[in-house]
Tab-separated table of C-alpha atoms in Angstrom:
chain	number	residue	atom	x	y	z
A	1	UNK	CA	70.185	76.018	-118.610
A	2	UNK	CA	73.403	74.036	-118.213
A	3	UNK	CA	74.191	75.028	-121.809
A	4	UNK	CA	74.843	78.562	-120.534
A	5	UNK	CA	78.092	77.303	-119.003
A	6	UNK	CA	80.715	79.236	-121.028
A	7	UNK	CA	82.389	77.275	-123.802
A	8	UNK	CA	85.798	78.673	-122.935
A	9	UNK	CA	85.468	77.270	-119.381
A	10	UNK	CA	84.592	73.741	-120.431
A	11	UNK	CA	88.183	72.484	-120.456
A	12	UNK	CA	90.060	74.872	-118.148
A	13	UNK	CA	88.867	77.410	-115.589
A	14	UNK	CA	89.608	78.810	-112.173
A	15	UNK	CA	88.216	76.937	-109.198
A	16	UNK	CA	86.955	73.349	-108.923
A	17	UNK	CA	84.293	71.984	-111.247
A	18	UNK	CA	81.807	69.542	-109.724
A	19	UNK	CA	79.236	67.788	-111.904
A	20	UNK	CA	76.115	65.703	-111.317
A	21	UNK	CA	75.872	62.276	-112.913
A	22	UNK	CA	76.180	62.554	-116.710
A	23	UNK	CA	77.105	66.060	-117.918
A	24	UNK	CA	75.322	67.467	-121.014
A	25	UNK	CA	78.599	68.441	-122.692
A	26	UNK	CA	82.230	67.388	-122.876
A	27	UNK	CA	84.117	68.803	-119.901
A	28	UNK	CA	87.756	68.661	-118.927
A	29	UNK	CA	89.568	69.048	-115.618
A	30	UNK	CA	86.539	67.976	-113.561
A	31	UNK	CA	87.288	67.714	-109.845
A	32	UNK	CA	84.420	65.379	-108.992
A	33	UNK	CA	81.300	63.721	-110.368
A	34	UNK	CA	78.550	63.365	-107.769
A	35	UNK	CA	76.633	60.083	-107.690
A	36	UNK	CA	73.781	59.799	-105.243
A	37	UNK	CA	71.243	57.117	-106.189
A	38	UNK	CA	70.785	53.409	-106.774
A	39	UNK	CA	69.609	53.941	-110.374
A	40	UNK	CA	72.975	55.348	-111.440
A	41	UNK	CA	74.854	52.602	-109.573
A	42	UNK	CA	72.770	49.951	-111.303
A	43	UNK	CA	73.448	51.537	-114.704
A	44	UNK	CA	77.184	51.681	-113.984
A	45	UNK	CA	77.128	48.026	-112.898
A	46	UNK	CA	75.373	46.983	-116.126
A	47	UNK	CA	77.693	49.130	-118.247
A	48	UNK	CA	74.789	51.284	-119.490
A	49	UNK	CA	76.628	54.458	-118.424
A	50	UNK	CA	80.338	55.207	-118.510
A	51	UNK	CA	81.714	57.820	-116.106
A	52	UNK	CA	85.315	56.585	-116.255
A	53	UNK	CA	86.568	60.039	-117.256
A	54	UNK	CA	85.804	61.371	-113.771
A	55	UNK	CA	86.666	60.929	-110.119
A	56	UNK	CA	83.492	60.141	-108.206
A	57	UNK	CA	82.090	61.434	-104.944
A	58	UNK	CA	79.647	58.788	-103.790
A	59	UNK	CA	76.674	59.440	-101.544
A	60	UNK	CA	74.800	57.417	-98.955
A	61	UNK	CA	73.039	55.040	-101.346
A	62	UNK	CA	76.065	54.360	-103.582
A	63	UNK	CA	77.953	53.418	-100.398
A	64	UNK	CA	75.178	50.936	-99.569
A	65	UNK	CA	75.299	49.622	-103.167
A	66	UNK	CA	79.032	49.001	-102.934
A	67	UNK	CA	78.732	47.309	-99.561
A	68	UNK	CA	76.297	44.839	-101.166
A	69	UNK	CA	78.210	44.547	-104.452
A	70	UNK	CA	81.899	44.158	-103.566
A	71	UNK	CA	82.843	43.257	-107.138
A	72	UNK	CA	81.518	46.653	-108.258
A	73	UNK	CA	83.647	48.347	-105.624
A	74	UNK	CA	86.765	46.427	-106.676
A	75	UNK	CA	86.184	47.258	-110.349
A	76	UNK	CA	85.559	50.977	-109.792
A	77	UNK	CA	87.468	51.818	-106.609
A	78	UNK	CA	90.141	53.733	-108.550
A	79	UNK	CA	87.422	56.144	-109.750
A	80	UNK	CA	86.224	56.972	-106.241
A	81	UNK	CA	87.610	60.218	-104.878
A	82	UNK	CA	85.667	59.823	-101.635
A	83	UNK	CA	82.386	58.920	-100.000
A	84	UNK	CA	80.202	61.721	-98.676
A	85	UNK	CA	77.342	60.153	-96.772
A	86	UNK	CA	76.022	63.162	-94.850
A	87	UNK	CA	72.317	63.714	-95.504
A	88	UNK	CA	70.950	66.779	-93.685
A	89	UNK	CA	68.090	66.054	-91.316
A	90	UNK	CA	66.026	68.812	-92.918
A	91	UNK	CA	65.713	66.709	-96.089
A	92	UNK	CA	63.040	64.405	-94.681
A	93	UNK	CA	61.221	63.003	-91.644
A	94	UNK	CA	63.499	59.948	-91.442
A	95	UNK	CA	66.884	58.941	-92.838
A	96	UNK	CA	65.492	56.841	-95.718
A	97	UNK	CA	63.121	59.558	-96.935
A	98	UNK	CA	65.783	62.228	-96.478
A	99	UNK	CA	68.181	60.257	-98.710
A	100	UNK	CA	65.434	59.951	-101.356
A	101	UNK	CA	64.712	63.687	-101.272
A	102	UNK	CA	68.399	64.724	-101.375
A	103	UNK	CA	68.945	64.848	-105.122
A	104	UNK	CA	72.303	64.945	-106.889
A	105	UNK	CA	72.251	68.737	-107.229
A	106	UNK	CA	71.615	69.144	-103.504
A	107	UNK	CA	74.288	66.556	-102.783
A	108	UNK	CA	77.146	68.021	-104.827
A	109	UNK	CA	76.328	71.559	-103.649
A	110	UNK	CA	76.269	70.488	-99.992
A	111	UNK	CA	79.483	68.504	-100.455
A	112	UNK	CA	81.177	71.500	-102.088
A	113	UNK	CA	80.071	73.849	-99.324
A	114	UNK	CA	80.905	71.646	-96.361
A	115	UNK	CA	84.072	69.910	-97.531
A	116	UNK	CA	85.693	72.667	-99.587
A	117	UNK	CA	84.376	75.777	-97.806
A	118	UNK	CA	84.636	78.110	-100.821
A	119	UNK	CA	83.819	81.810	-100.767
A	120	UNK	CA	81.520	81.320	-103.747
A	121	UNK	CA	79.607	78.477	-105.431
A	122	UNK	CA	78.306	78.971	-108.967
A	123	UNK	CA	75.279	76.868	-109.913
A	124	UNK	CA	74.650	76.095	-113.581
A	125	UNK	CA	71.698	74.012	-114.781
A	126	UNK	CA	69.648	73.929	-111.569
A	127	UNK	CA	66.460	74.737	-113.445
A	128	UNK	CA	64.007	73.502	-110.809
A	129	UNK	CA	64.915	76.526	-108.648
A	130	UNK	CA	64.040	78.948	-111.427
A	131	UNK	CA	61.348	77.228	-113.513
A	132	UNK	CA	58.761	74.431	-113.469
A	133	UNK	CA	61.393	72.326	-115.200
A	134	UNK	CA	62.498	69.000	-113.799
A	135	UNK	CA	64.358	67.816	-116.886
A	136	UNK	CA	67.915	66.633	-116.465
A	137	UNK	CA	70.365	65.515	-119.119
A	138	UNK	CA	70.757	62.289	-117.131
A	139	UNK	CA	67.059	61.585	-117.858
A	140	UNK	CA	68.019	61.248	-121.524
A	141	UNK	CA	70.417	58.455	-120.592
A	142	UNK	CA	68.399	56.938	-117.723
A	143	UNK	CA	64.699	57.795	-118.141
A	144	UNK	CA	62.795	59.055	-115.088
A	145	UNK	CA	59.094	59.481	-114.422
A	146	UNK	CA	58.543	63.149	-115.246
A	147	UNK	CA	54.751	63.269	-115.572
A	148	UNK	CA	53.058	66.467	-114.399
A	149	UNK	CA	51.912	65.049	-111.043
A	150	UNK	CA	55.331	63.694	-110.184
A	151	UNK	CA	57.000	66.933	-111.307
A	152	UNK	CA	54.964	69.085	-108.939
A	153	UNK	CA	55.450	66.611	-106.107
A	154	UNK	CA	59.225	66.715	-106.575
A	155	UNK	CA	59.263	70.507	-106.865
A	156	UNK	CA	57.439	70.734	-103.531
A	157	UNK	CA	60.105	68.515	-101.969
A	158	UNK	CA	63.241	69.773	-103.683
A	159	UNK	CA	62.759	73.531	-103.460
A	160	UNK	CA	62.580	73.795	-99.633
A	161	UNK	CA	65.833	71.806	-99.426
A	162	UNK	CA	67.553	74.483	-101.535
A	163	UNK	CA	66.405	77.110	-99.040
A	164	UNK	CA	67.837	75.078	-96.174
A	165	UNK	CA	71.177	74.564	-97.940
A	166	UNK	CA	71.502	78.287	-98.622
A	167	UNK	CA	70.633	79.038	-94.995
A	168	UNK	CA	73.038	76.412	-93.647
A	169	UNK	CA	75.997	78.135	-95.330
A	170	UNK	CA	75.359	81.884	-94.854
A	171	UNK	CA	79.033	82.808	-95.374
A	172	UNK	CA	79.123	81.320	-98.890
A	173	UNK	CA	77.906	83.368	-101.835
A	174	UNK	CA	75.781	81.208	-104.147
A	175	UNK	CA	75.401	82.456	-107.732
A	176	UNK	CA	72.616	80.967	-109.857
A	177	UNK	CA	73.162	81.239	-113.609
A	178	UNK	CA	69.976	81.337	-115.673
A	179	UNK	CA	68.229	83.157	-118.519
A	180	UNK	CA	65.968	85.140	-116.168
A	181	UNK	CA	66.001	86.254	-112.530
A	182	UNK	CA	62.496	85.155	-111.467
A	183	UNK	CA	63.334	82.488	-108.926
A	184	UNK	CA	60.580	80.131	-107.783
A	185	UNK	CA	62.390	79.904	-104.438
A	186	UNK	CA	62.682	82.803	-102.000
A	187	UNK	CA	66.399	83.526	-102.127
A	188	UNK	CA	68.263	84.664	-99.016
A	189	UNK	CA	70.809	87.488	-99.097
A	190	UNK	CA	73.742	85.149	-99.843
A	191	UNK	CA	72.186	84.040	-103.159
A	192	UNK	CA	72.233	86.073	-106.368
A	193	UNK	CA	71.098	85.353	-109.923
A	194	UNK	CA	73.291	86.156	-112.900
A	195	UNK	CA	71.200	86.430	-116.051
A	196	UNK	CA	72.601	85.225	-119.373
A	197	UNK	CA	71.066	85.379	-122.822
A	198	UNK	CA	70.221	82.066	-124.487
A	199	UNK	CA	72.576	81.159	-127.320
């Protein structure tokens, strides 16, 4: 449902716009592009993906990638806004599994909440909270295994992390934007759903 993001906000808007990986539309005045996994780093290294239009916030695994690939760091350092390597302990039983479970949506939301401390965070395109839909525009560029078994496994992992993020920041109002209000996650009182009609 990322396409519900208003067309008249795609170049200028109030507040800071954070994106995950490759956005599904042309966007201007983006504060930060979140990058969280090795797959995206590998694609950037090979030149398969170009995110030069953005300033990057790099997670735990991109930091490891750059430590092992100093030439990549030298080439792209001017794109890096900052590193954000915090991975909440509630994401997994150990640090490696937690980093695997902490997807880019979790990452950029957690970064926004902790580092910028806004009154409100609007979430567009986080379909796994609302539907049995694991598709991401990035999957069009970098294919992922989205068979039925893997989808349900990921949903079982990803959804509880959303609950924990919402609970961790009770003073922030989270607004989910979707085409219906039937969340697949039990939403706490600081989370609301704004319903939009499909265009």
